[in-house]
Amino acid sequence: MSATPSPPKKLRVATTSLAGCFGCHMSFLDIDERLLKLLDLIEFDRSPLTDIKHCGPCDLGFIEGGLCNAENVHVLREFRAHCKILVAVGACAINGGLPAQRNHLDLRDVLEEVYQTEAGLSHGGIPSDPELPLPLNKVHPIHEVVKIDYFLPGCPPSADAIWKFLTDLLAGRTPTLGHGLLHYD
Amino acid sequence: MSENNVFLLDGEEIPFTPGQTVIEAATAAGKYIPHLCWHPEFKPYGSCKLCTVKLIGPHGGRLGSSCTLAAQPGMEIENRTPEIDDKRRTLLQMLFAEGNHFCPSCEKSGNCLLQATAYELEMLSPHFDMFYPDRPVDASHPDVLLDFNRCIMCALCETASREVDKKNVFAMGGRGILGRRIHINSESGRLADTDFALTDRAASICPVGVILPKRKGFAVPIGARKYDQAPVSAQVPGDAK
């Protein structure tokens, strides 16, 4: 009785957006019909594209966005605890990105400006419900909090760069990005 | 030129005329040695250290800046080796971590020598904790904007303003990471209070996004910018600049 060979085990992949704009996820979806090919090789764990609430044991974690509040830090640590390989995707995860331009401003001034003093507001005050995560004083890249295994730069990385990175990784190669795929903007 | 005036760069013979530095001779021969503060129009400044090469012979493994190293017959030099490029990548990471190099919103993106050099050396992240400096932008001049948070202190603006424009608008000053930066030579410290003009050599020499003409940003389509077309190493000697 010959058993049919079981299909190769799929890699489990989790993704999340911290202080991101979801642009890196959109650029990931820009691989278009290659996504169908990819789904033969991977299955998704926690991701904005699935309904899974917490990250389980995964082979690969994709993080877009930097760290701007306490919840971002909790999510990042959950990913680090469960993902064998953690990838910082996009400028924000790598160096804080454009959100880190708030780092030269005082956080209280920023919150007062947008919730209290700006003309046209009803002066309701800065939201203080404990349900809301407190913002960090500064925006940080994710490598300042957990160890990151790979960096995939770009704002966002192009679909071709993401595809090259994934196919390199799935084939067991160290991912490399040549001219045209490696960019920071 | 005597035929003895030749040195070896990564195993290739590079001819030189006596008095030339290693980077001058290499550039003339179309060979790329990474650099940021070196500019063929001016004397070497020596701050960026990107042009560091390894002297295999005759001095046995010593590292030196090729912008100040005089070419000599029989030199054997390593340039684009994994070892040296690795050190260069670390220098680039230090520059990126030290400033606010948010390329996605920088008008110089695609035309920036720092960025192009980081692409060339496959820098994927700044690696170090970010410094996030907070140096005020000088937008006082009607035609030019200065963002000092992107300055790599190559001092090319200082040299060009002094030697070409004869205006002496810029001065490198201060000490250490918090203090050292380009200052404006006017009583107020503002660019508007100098005779700086957009037509000055110093206005166009900045290799990064510090000195920017106002109302000219984002004019070149993505794909047509200088380093979109070819990596910096393929633009030598044109990009020795």
XYZ file of C-alpha atoms in Angstrom:
426
model
C 0.000 0.000 0.000
C 1.858 3.069 -1.192
C 0.936 6.293 0.499
C 0.727 9.290 -1.741
C 3.443 11.730 -0.718
C 1.951 14.361 1.524
C 2.221 17.876 0.110
C 5.157 19.824 1.555
C 4.349 21.597 4.769
C 3.356 25.162 4.115
C 5.285 27.971 5.763
C 3.174 29.853 8.265
C 3.330 33.613 7.828
C 2.021 36.358 10.119
C 1.860 40.025 9.163
C 0.966 43.187 11.007
C 0.964 46.947 10.693
C 2.175 48.916 13.736
C 2.629 52.668 13.140
C 2.245 51.879 9.449
C -0.020 53.172 6.707
C -0.900 49.716 5.305
C 1.006 50.709 2.190
C 3.491 47.875 2.632
C 0.591 45.415 2.783
C -0.857 46.968 -0.377
C 2.505 46.650 -2.063
C 2.559 43.001 -0.966
C -0.844 42.525 -2.642
C 0.646 44.201 -5.718
C 2.373 40.902 -6.481
C -1.049 40.284 -8.071
C -1.650 36.787 -9.460
C 1.659 35.662 -8.000
C -0.281 35.666 -4.724
C -2.061 32.459 -5.886
C 1.278 30.806 -6.507
C 2.436 31.985 -3.093
C -0.610 30.504 -1.372
C 0.519 27.049 -2.506
C 3.630 27.593 -0.408
C 2.469 29.585 2.595
C -0.532 29.938 4.855
C -1.388 33.024 6.850
C -1.544 33.270 10.604
C -2.453 36.565 12.284
C -2.632 39.252 9.632
C -4.875 42.166 8.670
C -5.886 39.830 5.811
C -7.153 37.062 8.158
C -9.442 36.952 11.181
C -6.876 35.429 13.557
C -6.590 37.602 16.662
C -3.227 36.500 18.057
C -0.032 35.305 16.497
C 0.656 31.579 16.887
C 3.895 29.728 16.097
C 5.046 30.993 12.688
C 7.979 30.610 10.357
C 7.892 34.183 9.184
C 6.613 37.483 10.555
C 6.281 40.598 8.408
C 6.135 43.882 10.300
C 5.300 47.193 8.681
C 5.344 50.451 10.611
C 7.447 51.754 13.460
C 6.543 51.942 17.127
C 4.389 54.907 18.131
C 2.338 53.575 21.065
C 2.285 50.947 23.825
C 0.088 48.513 21.888
C 2.595 48.518 19.008
C 5.261 47.324 21.458
C 3.031 44.508 22.794
C 2.177 43.310 19.282
C 5.813 43.453 18.196
C 6.889 41.382 21.218
C 4.127 38.837 20.478
C 5.435 38.510 16.931
C 9.013 38.148 18.082
C 8.007 35.441 20.562
C 6.216 33.384 17.891
C 8.046 33.985 14.607
C 11.249 32.196 13.731
C 12.175 34.919 11.269
C 11.074 38.507 11.739
C 11.288 40.956 8.857
C 11.135 44.756 9.120
C 9.244 45.816 6.007
C 9.325 49.399 4.776
C 10.926 52.659 5.857
C 8.796 53.056 9.014
C 9.786 49.719 10.539
C 13.407 50.327 9.558
C 14.100 53.892 10.716
C 10.795 55.186 12.065
C 9.899 56.628 8.675
C 7.958 59.814 8.092
C 5.928 59.386 11.334
C 9.251 59.868 13.165
C 9.211 63.460 11.944
C 7.113 64.072 15.043
C 10.180 63.264 17.155
C 11.326 66.860 17.286
C 7.953 67.962 18.650
C 6.778 67.733 22.224
C 4.098 65.014 22.469
C 1.845 67.098 24.719
C 1.995 70.007 22.256
C 1.009 67.648 19.432
C -1.959 66.178 21.310
C -3.133 69.594 22.510
C -2.905 70.949 18.978
C -5.041 68.225 17.417
C -7.532 67.637 20.262
C -7.833 70.974 22.061
C -6.464 74.182 20.706
C -6.970 73.882 16.977
C -9.749 76.123 15.686
C -13.016 74.309 14.989
C -12.625 71.760 17.800
C -15.116 71.521 20.644
C -12.303 71.569 23.241
C -13.229 68.100 24.448
C -9.764 67.392 25.724
C -7.078 64.799 25.005
C -8.623 61.274 24.993
C -7.658 59.524 28.220
C -9.719 56.291 28.280
C -7.539 53.370 29.456
C -8.843 51.416 26.443
C -6.629 53.635 24.286
C -2.918 52.858 24.037
C -0.690 55.662 25.260
C 1.562 57.149 22.599
C 5.317 56.843 23.084
C 7.295 60.044 23.524
C 9.094 59.308 20.268
C 8.543 57.035 17.296
C 11.104 54.223 17.111
C 12.209 51.709 14.507
C 11.364 48.150 15.541
C 14.988 46.995 15.752
C 15.389 49.216 18.816
C 13.007 46.915 20.739
C 13.385 43.360 19.364
C 15.929 41.563 17.232
C 15.125 41.750 13.537
C 16.396 39.120 11.121
C 15.895 40.885 7.786
C 15.198 44.391 6.532
C 13.233 45.063 3.364
C 13.514 48.789 2.615
C 11.244 51.021 0.559
C 8.289 53.308 1.156
C 6.847 50.914 0.271
C 9.125 48.181 -1.061
C 7.938 47.439 -4.586
C 5.930 44.284 -5.264
C 8.882 42.969 -7.261
C 11.199 43.584 -4.308
C 8.798 41.777 -1.958
C 8.471 38.922 -4.448
C 12.244 38.647 -4.856
C 12.673 38.670 -1.094
C 10.016 35.986 -0.539
C 11.158 33.704 -3.335
C 14.777 33.964 -2.173
C 13.731 33.131 1.366
C 11.419 30.263 0.341
C 14.230 28.806 -1.755
C 16.574 28.941 1.222
C 18.716 31.748 -0.180
C 19.778 34.871 1.667
C 17.490 37.517 0.138
C 19.286 40.102 -1.989
C 17.934 43.154 -3.776
C 19.874 44.564 -6.711
C 19.722 47.936 -8.442
C 16.133 48.973 -9.057
C 14.717 46.745 -6.306
C 16.674 48.303 -3.454
C 15.318 51.755 -2.709
C 14.414 53.798 0.375
C 11.747 56.027 -1.169
C 54.192 59.394 -18.130
C 56.647 56.625 -17.550
C 55.261 53.156 -17.935
C 56.369 52.437 -14.397
C 53.720 54.816 -13.142
C 51.154 52.118 -12.577
C 49.552 50.617 -9.473
C 47.240 47.691 -8.983
C 43.618 48.297 -7.930
C 41.774 45.042 -7.253
C 44.312 43.368 -9.528
C 43.868 45.809 -12.419
C 46.646 48.097 -13.609
C 45.820 51.767 -13.112
C 48.116 54.339 -14.748
C 48.771 57.604 -12.938
C 50.734 60.800 -13.233
C 53.006 61.591 -10.283
C 51.191 63.780 -7.773
C 47.825 62.157 -8.364
C 46.032 60.543 -5.467
C 44.763 56.974 -5.712
C 41.126 58.060 -6.109
C 42.052 60.610 -8.805
C 43.907 58.024 -10.862
C 41.218 55.373 -10.352
C 38.447 57.779 -11.365
C 40.367 58.870 -14.457
C 40.623 55.184 -15.373
C 36.847 54.780 -14.914
C 37.125 52.771 -11.686
C 34.697 53.545 -8.899
C 35.950 54.056 -5.363
C 33.014 54.906 -3.057
C 33.250 58.460 -1.722
C 31.066 61.270 -0.398
C 33.223 64.256 0.594
C 35.778 63.945 -2.180
C 35.208 66.128 -5.253
C 37.662 66.381 -8.155
C 37.408 70.179 -8.262
C 38.646 70.546 -4.709
C 41.359 69.430 -2.336
C 40.548 66.300 -0.332
C 38.672 66.953 2.902
C 38.815 63.482 4.424
C 35.699 63.439 6.622
C 33.552 60.673 5.140
C 36.148 57.865 5.093
C 34.086 56.033 2.450
C 37.062 55.992 0.076
C 39.106 53.901 2.506
C 41.108 51.220 0.695
C 43.507 48.534 1.839
C 47.179 48.748 0.940
C 48.328 45.180 0.440
C 51.680 46.256 -0.856
C 54.118 47.713 -0.132
C 52.844 48.493 3.377
C 51.174 45.231 4.290
C 47.489 45.540 5.006
C 47.270 49.154 6.130
C 43.963 50.976 5.599
C 44.067 54.468 4.155
C 41.866 57.131 2.579
C 42.369 56.954 -1.166
C 41.576 60.692 -1.454
C 44.765 61.580 0.419
C 46.903 58.609 -0.539
C 49.450 59.574 -3.191
C 49.658 57.043 -6.010
C 53.041 55.341 -6.161
C 54.467 52.784 -8.556
C 53.985 49.194 -7.476
C 51.191 49.831 -4.963
C 48.798 46.928 -4.580
C 45.385 48.133 -3.416
C 42.143 46.387 -2.480
C 39.011 48.426 -3.131
C 35.739 46.555 -3.697
C 36.340 43.590 -1.414
C 33.709 42.277 1.037
C 35.958 43.336 3.914
C 36.327 46.968 2.835
C 32.740 47.310 1.603
C 31.567 46.004 4.969
C 33.449 48.785 6.753
C 31.990 51.298 4.280
C 28.486 50.007 4.967
C 29.041 50.624 8.675
C 30.151 54.200 7.927
C 26.999 54.721 5.860
C 24.856 53.308 8.656
C 26.475 55.764 11.049
C 25.615 58.646 8.712
C 22.030 57.427 8.252
C 21.487 56.899 11.999
C 23.018 60.283 12.834
C 20.741 62.397 10.619
C 17.074 62.445 9.710
C 17.362 60.692 6.372
C 13.698 60.175 5.626
C 14.171 59.511 1.912
C 10.421 59.032 1.185
C 9.806 62.766 1.619
C 13.201 64.142 0.570
C 13.370 66.110 -2.660
C 16.879 64.832 -3.274
C 15.801 61.181 -3.344
C 17.039 59.520 -6.531
C 19.625 62.260 -7.033
C 21.412 61.844 -3.711
C 24.975 60.567 -3.546
C 24.578 59.299 0.028
C 21.490 57.292 -0.933
C 23.028 55.995 -4.160
C 26.167 54.922 -2.315
C 24.043 53.099 0.263
C 22.250 51.288 -2.591
C 25.598 50.443 -4.161
C 26.809 48.918 -0.901
C 23.467 47.170 -0.311
C 22.739 48.863 2.970
C 19.386 47.471 4.131
C 18.972 49.277 7.440
C 20.712 51.920 9.577
C 21.512 49.107 12.073
C 22.215 51.563 14.905
C 19.722 53.275 17.190
C 18.524 56.460 15.551
C 19.884 59.775 16.775
C 16.920 61.917 15.559
C 18.676 65.307 15.648
C 16.603 68.451 15.935
C 18.458 71.163 14.064
C 16.233 74.001 12.871
C 15.593 74.371 9.149
C 16.756 77.688 7.657
C 14.121 78.842 5.176
C 15.034 82.526 5.430
C 16.546 82.838 1.955
C 14.051 83.600 -0.828
C 15.444 80.955 -3.210
C 17.145 78.329 -1.046
C 16.118 76.063 1.818
C 18.607 74.510 4.258
C 17.758 71.306 6.173
C 20.728 70.670 8.452
C 19.292 67.363 9.700
C 20.482 65.789 6.460
C 24.012 67.212 6.547
C 26.856 64.681 6.318
C 29.492 67.360 6.995
C 31.420 66.890 3.789
C 32.049 70.663 3.853
C 31.821 70.904 0.053
C 29.527 73.956 0.404
C 32.084 75.637 2.668
C 34.917 74.975 0.218
C 32.955 75.951 -2.894
C 31.692 79.151 -1.325
C 35.170 80.144 -0.199
C 37.209 79.057 -3.208
C 34.858 79.433 -6.179
C 32.219 81.965 -5.161
C 34.641 83.987 -2.969
C 31.767 84.577 -0.553
C 32.643 82.429 2.451
C 28.996 81.876 3.343
C 29.407 78.566 5.205
C 31.660 77.495 8.067
C 32.102 74.109 9.703
C 32.100 74.620 13.446
C 31.281 73.155 16.846
C 32.539 69.960 18.414
C 31.301 66.398 18.687
C 28.025 64.876 17.575
C 25.807 67.497 19.225
C 27.769 70.548 18.173
C 29.566 70.012 14.925
C 27.709 71.298 11.917
C 27.721 73.807 9.114
C 27.070 77.345 10.285
C 26.126 80.414 8.270
C 28.598 83.266 8.318
C 26.237 86.110 9.041
C 25.670 87.966 12.265
C 22.169 86.520 12.586
C 23.290 83.045 11.465
C 20.590 83.113 8.784
C 21.223 82.471 5.108
C 19.031 85.428 4.100
C 21.546 87.778 5.693
C 24.383 86.684 3.397
C 24.980 87.436 -0.285
C 24.358 83.757 -1.144
C 22.677 83.233 -4.532
C 21.127 80.269 -6.290
C 23.713 80.675 -9.062
C 26.610 80.123 -6.627
C 28.699 76.984 -7.066
C 27.976 76.230 -3.405
C 24.245 76.116 -4.137
C 24.525 73.105 -6.392
C 27.367 71.157 -4.807
C 25.623 69.547 -1.827
C 25.702 65.762 -2.418
C 22.697 65.221 -0.129
C 19.452 67.100 0.573
C 20.649 70.001 2.723
C 20.894 72.855 0.206
C 17.722 72.788 -1.874
C 16.366 75.305 -4.363
C 12.883 76.390 -3.347
C 9.885 75.566 -5.569
C 11.905 73.098 -7.666
C 11.296 69.839 -5.793
C 9.963 66.600 -7.272
C 10.362 67.864 -10.844
C 11.968 64.716 -12.259
C 9.697 61.665 -12.689
C 10.540 58.507 -10.747
C 12.557 56.319 -13.080
C 14.293 59.281 -14.723
C 16.241 60.500 -11.708
C 20.004 60.279 -11.844
C 20.507 57.087 -9.866
C 17.299 55.426 -11.081
C 18.998 54.980 -14.405
C 22.245 53.382 -13.306
C 23.944 52.668 -9.983
C 26.563 55.163 -8.866
C 29.395 52.758 -9.693
C 28.287 52.745 -13.340
C 28.393 56.541 -13.515
C 32.159 56.950 -13.080
C 33.891 59.182 -13.906
C 30.792 61.269 -14.598
C 29.783 60.888 -11.036
C 33.111 61.556 -9.516
C 31.297 64.885 -9.840
